mmCIF file of C-alpha atoms in Angstrom:
data_model
loop_
_atom_site.group_PDB
_atom_site.id
_atom_site.type_symbol
_atom_site.label_atom_id
_atom_site.label_comp_id
_atom_site.label_asym_id
_atom_site.label_seq_id
_atom_site.Cartn_x
_atom_site.Cartn_y
_atom_site.Cartn_z
ATOM 1 C CA UNK A 862 189.995 35.678 84.993
ATOM 2 C CA UNK A 863 192.732 36.660 82.679
ATOM 3 C CA UNK A 864 195.222 34.759 84.993
ATOM 4 C CA UNK A 865 196.663 31.219 84.495
ATOM 5 C CA UNK A 866 198.902 29.587 87.281
ATOM 6 C CA UNK A 867 199.868 29.691 90.801
ATOM 7 C CA UNK A 868 203.570 29.639 91.661
ATOM 8 C CA UNK A 869 204.404 30.266 88.249
ATOM 9 C CA UNK A 870 201.758 32.929 87.153
ATOM 10 C CA UNK A 871 200.604 34.865 84.045
ATOM 11 C CA UNK A 872 198.377 37.433 83.518
ATOM 12 C CA UNK A 873 197.405 38.506 79.770
ATOM 13 C CA UNK A 874 195.749 41.578 78.489
ATOM 14 C CA UNK A 875 195.179 43.311 75.196
ATOM 15 C CA UNK A 876 192.579 42.588 72.734
ATOM 16 C CA UNK A 877 192.907 41.729 68.687
ATOM 17 C CA UNK A 878 192.663 45.480 67.682
ATOM 18 C CA UNK A 879 193.826 47.496 70.487
ATOM 19 C CA UNK A 880 197.083 49.168 70.607
ATOM 20 C CA UNK A 881 199.163 46.168 72.030
ATOM 21 C CA UNK A 882 198.848 42.835 73.782
ATOM 22 C CA UNK A 883 201.156 41.649 76.463
ATOM 23 C CA UNK A 884 201.283 39.744 79.792
ATOM 24 C CA UNK A 885 202.916 40.251 83.469
ATOM 25 C CA UNK A 886 204.729 36.934 84.664
ATOM 26 C CA UNK A 887 205.086 36.337 88.157
ATOM 27 C CA UNK A 888 207.158 33.629 89.787
ATOM 28 C CA UNK A 889 210.275 33.533 87.677
ATOM 29 C CA UNK A 890 213.288 32.762 89.571
ATOM 30 C CA UNK A 891 216.109 35.564 89.964
ATOM 31 C CA UNK A 892 219.291 35.120 88.181
ATOM 32 C CA UNK A 893 218.042 33.624 84.847
ATOM 33 C CA UNK A 894 219.704 34.956 81.633
ATOM 34 C CA UNK A 895 216.892 36.241 79.969
ATOM 35 C CA UNK A 896 216.355 38.659 76.818
ATOM 36 C CA UNK A 897 214.228 39.268 73.944
ATOM 37 C CA UNK A 898 216.077 36.670 71.963
ATOM 38 C CA UNK A 899 214.998 33.808 74.285
ATOM 39 C CA UNK A 900 211.042 35.045 73.425
ATOM 40 C CA UNK A 901 211.193 36.101 69.920
ATOM 41 C CA UNK A 902 211.521 32.709 68.106
ATOM 42 C CA UNK A 903 208.185 31.455 69.507
ATOM 43 C CA UNK A 904 206.262 34.333 68.874
ATOM 44 C CA UNK A 905 207.646 34.465 65.332
ATOM 45 C CA UNK A 906 206.504 30.797 64.752
ATOM 46 C CA UNK A 907 203.085 31.892 65.882
ATOM 47 C CA UNK A 908 202.893 35.216 63.875
ATOM 48 C CA UNK A 909 200.342 35.455 61.092
ATOM 49 C CA UNK A 910 201.366 36.062 57.385
ATOM 50 C CA UNK A 911 203.818 33.164 57.520
ATOM 51 C CA UNK A 912 202.395 31.529 54.108
ATOM 52 C CA UNK A 913 199.244 31.686 51.770
ATOM 53 C CA UNK A 914 197.588 29.375 54.275
ATOM 54 C CA UNK A 915 197.485 31.928 57.043
ATOM 55 C CA UNK A 916 195.685 35.250 58.049
ATOM 56 C CA UNK A 917 197.390 37.855 55.609
ATOM 57 C CA UNK A 918 197.612 39.953 58.722
ATOM 58 C CA UNK A 919 200.798 41.782 58.491
ATOM 59 C CA UNK A 920 202.299 41.525 62.324
ATOM 60 C CA UNK A 921 205.712 41.207 63.476
ATOM 61 C CA UNK A 922 205.009 40.609 66.759
ATOM 62 C CA UNK A 923 208.230 41.709 68.004
ATOM 63 C CA UNK A 924 208.264 41.431 71.903
ATOM 64 C CA UNK A 925 209.816 44.076 74.440
ATOM 65 C CA UNK A 926 210.770 43.120 78.185
ATOM 66 C CA UNK A 927 209.482 46.431 80.061
ATOM 67 C CA UNK A 928 210.432 45.361 83.531
ATOM 68 C CA UNK A 929 211.664 42.258 85.836
ATOM 69 C CA UNK A 930 215.277 42.222 84.217
ATOM 70 C CA UNK A 931 218.593 44.124 84.480
ATOM 71 C CA UNK A 932 221.884 43.640 82.455
ATOM 72 C CA UNK A 933 220.268 40.645 81.267
ATOM 73 C CA UNK A 934 218.979 38.488 84.136
ATOM 74 C CA UNK A 935 215.832 38.116 85.864
ATOM 75 C CA UNK A 936 215.398 39.767 89.232
ATOM 76 C CA UNK A 937 212.625 37.400 90.639
ATOM 77 C CA UNK A 938 210.089 40.491 90.351
ATOM 78 C CA UNK A 939 207.366 40.427 87.854
ATOM 79 C CA UNK A 940 208.431 40.404 84.183
ATOM 80 C CA UNK A 941 206.377 42.781 81.908
ATOM 81 C CA UNK A 942 206.000 41.574 77.925
ATOM 82 C CA UNK A 943 204.600 43.730 75.502
ATOM 83 C CA UNK A 944 204.231 43.171 71.906
ATOM 84 C CA UNK A 945 202.245 46.317 69.542
ATOM 85 C CA UNK A 946 199.552 45.683 67.226
ATOM 86 C CA UNK A 947 200.875 47.389 64.277
ATOM 87 C CA UNK A 948 198.173 46.357 61.760
ATOM 88 C CA UNK A 949 194.845 46.735 63.397
ATOM 89 C CA UNK A 950 191.921 47.153 61.256
ATOM 90 C CA UNK A 951 188.685 47.369 63.271
ATOM 91 C CA UNK A 952 186.559 49.074 60.598
ATOM 92 C CA UNK A 953 186.768 45.629 58.985
ATOM 93 C CA UNK A 954 184.098 44.529 61.462
ATOM 94 C CA UNK A 955 181.223 47.124 60.696
ATOM 95 C CA UNK A 956 178.850 44.435 59.899
ATOM 96 C CA UNK A 957 179.247 42.567 62.890
ATOM 97 C CA UNK A 958 178.529 45.265 65.224
ATOM 98 C CA UNK A 959 175.036 44.020 64.858
ATOM 99 C CA UNK A 960 175.195 40.276 63.849
ATOM 100 C CA UNK A 961 176.892 37.952 66.169
ATOM 101 C CA UNK A 962 179.024 35.699 63.995
ATOM 102 C CA UNK A 963 178.019 31.778 63.890
ATOM 103 C CA UNK A 964 179.706 29.663 66.368
ATOM 104 C CA UNK A 965 182.044 32.680 67.655
ATOM 105 C CA UNK A 966 182.015 34.456 70.926
ATOM 106 C CA UNK A 967 180.181 37.523 70.005
ATOM 107 C CA UNK A 968 177.026 36.508 71.312
ATOM 108 C CA UNK A 969 178.188 35.016 74.559
ATOM 109 C CA UNK A 970 180.187 37.720 75.226
ATOM 110 C CA UNK A 971 177.465 40.272 75.045
ATOM 111 C CA UNK A 972 174.980 38.188 76.957
ATOM 112 C CA UNK A 973 177.397 37.964 79.890
ATOM 113 C CA UNK A 974 179.078 41.440 80.073
ATOM 114 C CA UNK A 975 176.413 43.824 78.232
ATOM 115 C CA UNK A 976 179.398 45.088 76.047
ATOM 116 C CA UNK A 977 181.977 43.465 73.808
ATOM 117 C CA UNK A 978 184.781 44.453 71.737
ATOM 118 C CA UNK A 979 183.154 44.107 68.271
ATOM 119 C CA UNK A 980 186.196 44.413 66.216
ATOM 120 C CA UNK A 981 188.232 40.862 65.589
ATOM 121 C CA UNK A 982 186.610 39.401 68.762
ATOM 122 C CA UNK A 983 188.526 41.367 71.543
ATOM 123 C CA UNK A 984 189.696 38.849 74.316
ATOM 124 C CA UNK A 985 188.265 35.962 72.173
ATOM 125 C CA UNK A 986 190.681 36.678 69.447
ATOM 126 C CA UNK A 987 193.782 34.310 68.969
ATOM 127 C CA UNK A 988 195.973 37.584 69.209
ATOM 128 C CA UNK A 989 195.569 37.073 73.055
ATOM 129 C CA UNK A 990 197.768 33.843 72.669
ATOM 130 C CA UNK A 991 200.607 35.921 71.850
ATOM 131 C CA UNK A 992 201.025 36.567 75.445
ATOM 132 C CA UNK A 993 200.606 32.868 76.299
ATOM 133 C CA UNK A 994 203.558 32.181 74.020
ATOM 134 C CA UNK A 995 205.782 34.941 75.330
ATOM 135 C CA UNK A 996 205.335 33.504 79.082
ATOM 136 C CA UNK A 997 205.618 30.247 77.989
ATOM 137 C CA UNK A 998 209.010 30.835 76.350
ATOM 138 C CA UNK A 999 210.629 31.994 79.649
ATOM 139 C CA UNK A 1000 208.957 28.991 81.167
ATOM 140 C CA UNK A 1001 210.391 26.526 78.475
ATOM 141 C CA UNK A 1002 213.811 27.841 79.481
ATOM 142 C CA UNK A 1003 213.594 27.056 83.150
ATOM 143 C CA UNK A 1004 212.447 23.857 82.261
ATOM 144 C CA UNK A 1005 215.481 23.106 80.077
ATOM 145 C CA UNK A 1006 217.988 24.590 82.291
ATOM 146 C CA UNK A 1007 216.542 22.479 85.527
ATOM 147 C CA UNK A 1008 216.057 19.351 83.802
ATOM 148 C CA UNK A 1009 216.684 19.414 80.278
ATOM 149 C CA UNK A 1010 212.837 19.312 79.497
ATOM 150 C CA UNK A 1011 212.065 19.428 75.900
ATOM 151 C CA UNK A 1012 208.555 20.598 74.404
ATOM 152 C CA UNK A 1013 207.653 19.617 70.724
ATOM 153 C CA UNK A 1014 204.116 19.813 68.986
ATOM 154 C CA UNK A 1015 203.346 19.393 65.438
ATOM 155 C CA UNK A 1016 200.300 18.958 63.428
ATOM 156 C CA UNK A 1017 198.906 15.139 63.579
ATOM 157 C CA UNK A 1018 195.694 16.038 61.292
ATOM 158 C CA UNK A 1019 193.703 18.555 58.945
ATOM 159 C CA UNK A 1020 190.042 17.540 58.558
ATOM 160 C CA UNK A 1021 190.295 14.079 57.385
ATOM 161 C CA UNK A 1022 193.900 13.935 56.516
ATOM 162 C CA UNK A 1023 195.847 12.299 59.042
ATOM 163 C CA UNK A 1024 199.459 11.978 59.863
ATOM 164 C CA UNK A 1025 199.027 8.234 60.548
ATOM 165 C CA UNK A 1026 196.244 6.088 59.305
ATOM 166 C CA UNK A 1027 193.288 5.655 62.038
ATOM 167 C CA UNK A 1028 193.139 1.900 61.567
ATOM 168 C CA UNK A 1029 194.566 1.379 65.120
ATOM 169 C CA UNK A 1030 192.438 1.820 68.197
ATOM 170 C CA UNK A 1031 195.410 4.308 69.918
ATOM 171 C CA UNK A 1032 198.714 5.853 68.648
ATOM 172 C CA UNK A 1033 200.409 3.887 71.069
ATOM 173 C CA UNK A 1034 200.155 0.661 69.125
ATOM 174 C CA UNK A 1035 202.125 2.435 66.106
ATOM 175 C CA UNK A 1036 205.793 2.139 66.240
ATOM 176 C CA UNK A 1037 206.330 4.841 63.787
ATOM 177 C CA UNK A 1038 204.397 7.323 66.111
ATOM 178 C CA UNK A 1039 206.203 6.155 69.236
ATOM 179 C CA UNK A 1040 209.671 6.598 67.317
ATOM 180 C CA UNK A 1041 208.282 10.033 66.199
ATOM 181 C CA UNK A 1042 207.664 11.267 69.746
ATOM 182 C CA UNK A 1043 211.037 10.077 71.103
ATOM 183 C CA UNK A 1044 213.258 12.057 68.837
ATOM 184 C CA UNK A 1045 211.258 14.848 66.707
ATOM 185 C CA UNK A 1046 212.591 18.387 67.131
ATOM 186 C CA UNK A 1047 210.864 21.766 66.676
ATOM 187 C CA UNK A 1048 213.421 22.270 63.393
ATOM 188 C CA UNK A 1049 212.250 19.392 61.788
ATOM 189 C CA UNK A 1050 208.659 20.288 62.582
ATOM 190 C CA UNK A 1051 209.268 23.931 61.005
ATOM 191 C CA UNK A 1052 211.111 22.251 58.134
ATOM 192 C CA UNK A 1053 207.524 21.454 57.218
ATOM 193 C CA UNK A 1054 206.118 24.746 56.770
ATOM 194 C CA UNK A 1055 203.391 25.763 56.009
ATOM 195 C CA UNK A 1056 201.383 23.036 57.860
ATOM 196 C CA UNK A 1057 203.823 21.772 60.235
ATOM 197 C CA UNK A 1058 203.098 18.320 59.834
ATOM 198 C CA UNK A 1059 206.254 16.107 60.053
ATOM 199 C CA UNK A 1060 205.515 13.987 56.814
ATOM 200 C CA UNK A 1061 206.441 15.237 53.417
ATOM 201 C CA UNK A 1062 203.323 13.089 51.692
ATOM 202 C CA UNK A 1063 200.802 13.910 54.552
ATOM 203 C CA UNK A 1064 201.679 17.629 54.980
ATOM 204 C CA UNK A 1065 201.049 18.280 51.228
ATOM 205 C CA UNK A 1066 197.644 16.283 51.618
ATOM 206 C CA UNK A 1067 196.830 18.702 54.494
ATOM 207 C CA UNK A 1068 198.060 21.920 52.387
ATOM 208 C CA UNK A 1069 196.048 21.027 49.453
ATOM 209 C CA UNK A 1070 193.180 20.682 52.076
ATOM 210 C CA UNK A 1071 193.362 24.006 53.600
ATOM 211 C CA UNK A 1072 194.038 25.781 50.376
ATOM 212 C CA UNK A 1073 190.734 24.217 49.105
ATOM 213 C CA UNK A 1074 188.854 25.419 52.109
ATOM 214 C CA UNK A 1075 190.337 28.820 51.728
ATOM 215 C CA UNK A 1076 189.458 29.177 48.224
ATOM 216 C CA UNK A 1077 185.927 28.490 48.957
ATOM 217 C CA UNK A 1078 185.674 30.939 51.702
ATOM 218 C CA UNK A 1079 185.428 28.300 54.241
ATOM 219 C CA UNK A 1080 187.526 26.758 57.006
ATOM 220 C CA UNK A 1081 188.765 23.572 58.388
ATOM 221 C CA UNK A 1082 189.696 22.137 61.711
ATOM 222 C CA UNK A 1083 192.757 19.741 63.016
ATOM 223 C CA UNK A 1084 194.569 18.404 65.749
ATOM 224 C CA UNK A 1085 198.133 18.979 67.215
ATOM 225 C CA UNK A 1086 199.894 16.402 69.033
ATOM 226 C CA UNK A 1087 202.610 17.584 71.903
ATOM 227 C CA UNK A 1088 205.256 15.618 73.522
ATOM 228 C CA UNK A 1089 207.086 16.758 76.816
ATOM 229 C CA UNK A 1090 210.259 14.412 77.164
ATOM 230 C CA UNK A 1091 212.740 14.166 79.963
ATOM 231 C CA UNK A 1092 210.078 15.337 82.658
ATOM 232 C CA UNK A 1093 211.334 14.019 86.244
ATOM 233 C CA UNK A 1094 209.073 11.474 88.269
ATOM 234 C CA UNK A 1095 206.797 13.049 90.906
ATOM 235 C CA UNK A 1096 205.064 16.333 89.205
ATOM 236 C CA UNK A 1097 201.530 16.649 89.673
ATOM 237 C CA UNK A 1098 199.167 16.041 92.584
ATOM 238 C CA UNK A 1099 196.824 12.975 93.468
ATOM 239 C CA UNK A 1100 193.386 14.457 93.372
ATOM 240 C CA UNK A 1101 192.106 17.895 91.486
ATOM 241 C CA UNK A 1102 195.905 19.040 90.071
ATOM 242 C CA UNK A 1103 196.499 15.827 88.628
ATOM 243 C CA UNK A 1104 199.136 16.691 85.618
ATOM 244 C CA UNK A 1105 196.560 15.489 83.146
ATOM 245 C CA UNK A 1106 193.864 17.597 84.602
ATOM 246 C CA UNK A 1107 196.257 20.671 84.389
ATOM 247 C CA UNK A 1108 197.191 20.228 80.643
ATOM 248 C CA UNK A 1109 193.659 19.502 79.984
ATOM 249 C CA UNK A 1110 192.553 22.848 81.628
ATOM 250 C CA UNK A 1111 195.567 24.503 79.500
ATOM 251 C CA UNK A 1112 194.950 23.319 76.345
ATOM 252 C CA UNK A 1113 191.056 23.853 76.157
ATOM 253 C CA UNK A 1114 191.721 27.341 77.362
ATOM 254 C CA UNK A 1115 193.410 27.929 74.001
ATOM 255 C CA UNK A 1116 190.937 29.586 71.380
ATOM 256 C CA UNK A 1117 189.158 27.077 69.186
ATOM 257 C CA UNK A 1118 190.104 24.097 71.002
ATOM 258 C CA UNK A 1119 187.586 21.409 71.396
ATOM 259 C CA UNK A 1120 189.046 18.216 72.739
ATOM 260 C CA UNK A 1121 191.691 16.888 74.527
ATOM 261 C CA UNK A 1122 193.134 13.179 75.116
ATOM 262 C CA UNK A 1123 196.547 11.858 76.529
ATOM 263 C CA UNK A 1124 198.247 8.549 76.190
ATOM 264 C CA UNK A 1125 196.190 6.136 74.639
ATOM 265 C CA UNK A 1126 192.962 8.639 74.810
ATOM 266 C CA UNK A 1127 189.646 7.371 74.068
ATOM 267 C CA UNK A 1128 191.055 4.728 71.757
ATOM 268 C CA UNK A 1129 192.247 3.167 75.095
ATOM 269 C CA UNK A 1130 188.956 2.705 76.112
ATOM 270 C CA UNK A 1131 188.191 0.010 73.785
ATOM 271 C CA UNK A 1132 190.791 -2.393 74.744
ATOM 272 C CA UNK A 1133 191.015 -4.846 77.607
ATOM 273 C CA UNK A 1134 193.395 -4.051 80.609
ATOM 274 C CA UNK A 1135 195.718 -6.792 79.802
ATOM 275 C CA UNK A 1136 196.724 -4.931 76.798
ATOM 276 C CA UNK A 1137 196.440 -1.454 77.876
ATOM 277 C CA UNK A 1138 198.468 -1.807 81.156
ATOM 278 C CA UNK A 1139 202.211 -0.533 81.214
ATOM 279 C CA UNK A 1140 204.280 -3.472 82.571
ATOM 280 C CA UNK A 1141 207.419 -1.893 84.698
ATOM 281 C CA UNK A 1142 210.950 -2.865 83.884
ATOM 282 C CA UNK A 1143 214.362 -1.927 85.275
ATOM 283 C CA UNK A 1144 216.886 0.412 83.276
ATOM 284 C CA UNK A 1145 219.873 1.843 83.333
ATOM 285 C CA UNK A 1146 219.560 5.607 84.727
ATOM 286 C CA UNK A 1147 220.626 8.714 82.342
ATOM 287 C CA UNK A 1148 219.985 12.460 83.186
ATOM 288 C CA UNK A 1149 219.729 14.777 80.326
ATOM 289 C CA UNK A 1150 220.676 18.272 81.577
ATOM 290 C CA UNK A 1151 221.368 21.602 79.953
ATOM 291 C CA UNK A 1152 224.645 23.652 80.440
ATOM 292 C CA UNK A 1153 223.218 26.809 78.877
ATOM 293 C CA UNK A 1154 224.044 26.142 75.315
ATOM 294 C CA UNK A 1155 220.447 25.405 73.960
ATOM 295 C CA UNK A 1156 221.554 21.987 73.687
ATOM 296 C CA UNK A 1157 221.112 18.782 76.189
ATOM 297 C CA UNK A 1158 223.621 16.452 77.390
ATOM 298 C CA UNK A 1159 223.179 12.831 78.582
ATOM 299 C CA UNK A 1160 225.451 12.149 81.448
ATOM 300 C CA UNK A 1161 226.573 8.345 81.997
ATOM 301 C CA UNK A 1162 224.366 5.878 83.428
ATOM 302 C CA UNK A 1163 225.149 5.785 87.414
ATOM 303 C CA UNK A 1164 222.143 3.766 88.864
ATOM 304 C CA UNK A 1165 219.093 1.850 87.749
ATOM 305 C CA UNK A 1166 215.493 3.042 87.879
ATOM 306 C CA UNK A 1167 212.194 1.533 86.821
ATOM 307 C CA UNK A 1168 210.113 2.647 83.800
ATOM 308 C CA UNK A 1169 207.742 1.178 81.801
ATOM 309 C CA UNK A 1170 208.001 -1.367 78.896
ATOM 310 C CA UNK A 1171 205.019 0.397 77.219
ATOM 311 C CA UNK A 1172 203.443 4.343 77.753
ATOM 312 C CA UNK A 1173 199.865 3.686 76.967
ATOM 313 C CA UNK A 1174 199.514 6.043 80.299
ATOM 314 C CA UNK A 1175 200.998 8.944 78.225
ATOM 315 C CA UNK A 1176 203.751 9.371 81.104
ATOM 316 C CA UNK A 1177 201.375 9.785 83.949
ATOM 317 C CA UNK A 1178 199.774 7.665 86.377
ATOM 318 C CA UNK A 1179 197.467 8.834 89.487
ATOM 319 C CA UNK A 1180 197.993 12.091 88.327
ATOM 320 C CA UNK A 1181 201.705 12.227 88.679
ATOM 321 C CA UNK A 1182 204.652 12.039 86.125
ATOM 322 C CA UNK A 1183 206.199 8.773 85.882
ATOM 323 C CA UNK A 1184 209.241 9.673 83.789
ATOM 324 C CA UNK A 1185 208.171 8.639 80.468
ATOM 325 C CA UNK A 1186 207.410 10.894 77.757
ATOM 326 C CA UNK A 1187 204.107 12.919 78.047
ATOM 327 C CA UNK A 1188 202.226 13.042 75.054
ATOM 328 C CA UNK A 1189 198.750 14.343 74.103
ATOM 329 C CA UNK A 1190 196.684 15.519 71.477
ATOM 330 C CA UNK A 1191 194.440 18.635 71.067
ATOM 331 C CA UNK A 1192 191.592 19.125 68.961
ATOM 332 C CA UNK A 1193 190.669 22.339 67.016
ATOM 333 C CA UNK A 1194 187.250 23.382 65.352
ATOM 334 C CA UNK A 1195 187.216 25.234 62.157
ATOM 335 C CA UNK A 1196 187.763 28.784 62.482
ATOM 336 C CA UNK A 1197 184.200 30.487 62.941
ATOM 337 C CA UNK A 1198 184.744 33.505 60.727
ATOM 338 C CA UNK A 1199 184.442 32.475 57.292
ATOM 339 C CA UNK A 1200 183.596 34.530 53.824
ATOM 340 C CA UNK A 1201 180.688 32.310 52.961
ATOM 341 C CA UNK A 1202 177.382 33.707 53.064
ATOM 342 C CA UNK A 1203 175.497 32.511 55.855
ATOM 343 C CA UNK A 1204 171.743 32.578 56.924
ATOM 344 C CA UNK A 1205 171.759 33.899 60.555
ATOM 345 C CA UNK A 1206 169.948 36.788 62.628
ATOM 346 C CA UNK A 1207 171.274 40.159 63.886
ATOM 347 C CA UNK A 1208 170.895 40.823 68.067
ATOM 348 C CA UNK A 1209 167.087 41.940 67.493
ATOM 349 C CA UNK A 1210 166.293 38.361 65.765
ATOM 350 C CA UNK A 1211 165.910 40.011 62.223
ATOM 351 C CA UNK A 1212 166.997 37.629 59.561
ATOM 352 C CA UNK A 1213 170.302 38.733 57.882
ATOM 353 C CA UNK A 1214 173.163 37.406 55.575
ATOM 354 C CA UNK A 1215 176.457 37.469 57.030
ATOM 355 C CA UNK A 1216 179.507 37.459 54.779
ATOM 356 C CA UNK A 1217 182.332 38.472 57.139
ATOM 357 C CA UNK A 1218 185.159 40.449 56.355
ATOM 358 C CA UNK A 1219 188.560 40.816 58.124
ATOM 359 C CA UNK A 1220 191.459 38.270 57.807
ATOM 360 C CA UNK A 1221 191.522 35.079 59.378
ATOM 361 C CA UNK A 1222 193.018 31.677 59.095
ATOM 362 C CA UNK A 1223 191.261 29.037 57.126
ATOM 363 C CA UNK A 1224 192.749 26.412 59.573
ATOM 364 C CA UNK A 1225 194.654 27.531 62.899
ATOM 365 C CA UNK A 1226 196.382 24.228 63.583
ATOM 366 C CA UNK A 1227 199.533 25.054 61.816
ATOM 367 C CA UNK A 1228 200.010 28.604 64.026
ATOM 368 C CA UNK A 1229 198.890 26.881 67.063
ATOM 369 C CA UNK A 1230 202.168 24.567 67.515
ATOM 370 C CA UNK A 1231 203.850 27.304 69.849
ATOM 371 C CA UNK A 1232 200.782 28.039 71.671
ATOM 372 C CA UNK A 1233 200.286 24.469 72.655
ATOM 373 C CA UNK A 1234 203.752 24.180 73.526
ATOM 374 C CA UNK A 1235 203.557 27.212 75.524
ATOM 375 C CA UNK A 1236 200.634 26.219 77.740
ATOM 376 C CA UNK A 1237 202.351 22.810 78.395
ATOM 377 C CA UNK A 1238 205.478 24.821 79.872
ATOM 378 C CA UNK A 1239 203.222 26.829 81.948
ATOM 379 C CA UNK A 1240 201.806 23.744 83.431
ATOM 380 C CA UNK A 1241 204.888 21.884 84.067
ATOM 381 C CA UNK A 1242 207.079 25.017 85.286
ATOM 382 C CA UNK A 1243 205.067 25.516 88.532
ATOM 383 C CA UNK A 1244 205.473 21.968 89.761
ATOM 384 C CA UNK A 1245 209.371 21.979 89.510
#
């Protein structure tokens, strides 16, 4: 299916080399001030051709709102968003009509449906994520205005290069990591383009690594860390629709994802409960709300509330948010389409050498940042 969500629902459409991609957003509340200017910044962060470390495909990814608003305000009716594909080159994929790319969706799509979009991967292409980012920008505005919720993602690794040393069993044991997720902003992340890793030295190492694989006509994977701040207590359901389960579903639906961990993650399985448990404490309560100017404003403390002294749980306990920052990490595999010669077979089983053409990222994580943020917003919004 091409639909995500229930109460705030997104239906995406389009392929990599068709005329356009887009989505229908259903469930957006009426009376929300909304224009293309609210959506375009995230699409611009996702667009190709941002640097020498990304695909050279030249797309501006300009969004148009075709329905669901009038005089700059939502009507409560379905919102149609459209982005034109302006730089299609389906002829680049001639050899791949008969040869399935190793580790790509060519083979599985052909086997399942008996037909596929052979140019660029069709629905398995990352062009599909344009619609997710556009819809997510709307969800983010709802979250910000309702509760001052902020969502920020950044690159935390490329190949074997990590933002923080891997000598701790889990990230919550690292004070520098905790300080980073408490205050990092998108503007700070984007100041470290082309990689979007918020540390100068680590970013330079990662950029050098990506460039090396690109020059060898190869690719490399990486990981993205995301934090959701100011999330109220009580979002999520106790059993099948746990908040972390929904986040995992959303993140692993993104092309090229292969792993997901939240809070202490897999590292938390290596330490005893006496260390992992998050003790409770009573603190003054503050509320962070937006007045529509794009900034959050902290209100004076009027009461006290329970919180946790540590946050190994990643802001979620029993599937329900506890008011602490939610943070998680998503692992992305190396892009499957590479220019190196690969020994493989065609659909008939005949031996072939495939040297894939086309324009592809040597590493997807720098451009995956707004996609991860968008999917996080699409998960959180329906729970409000």
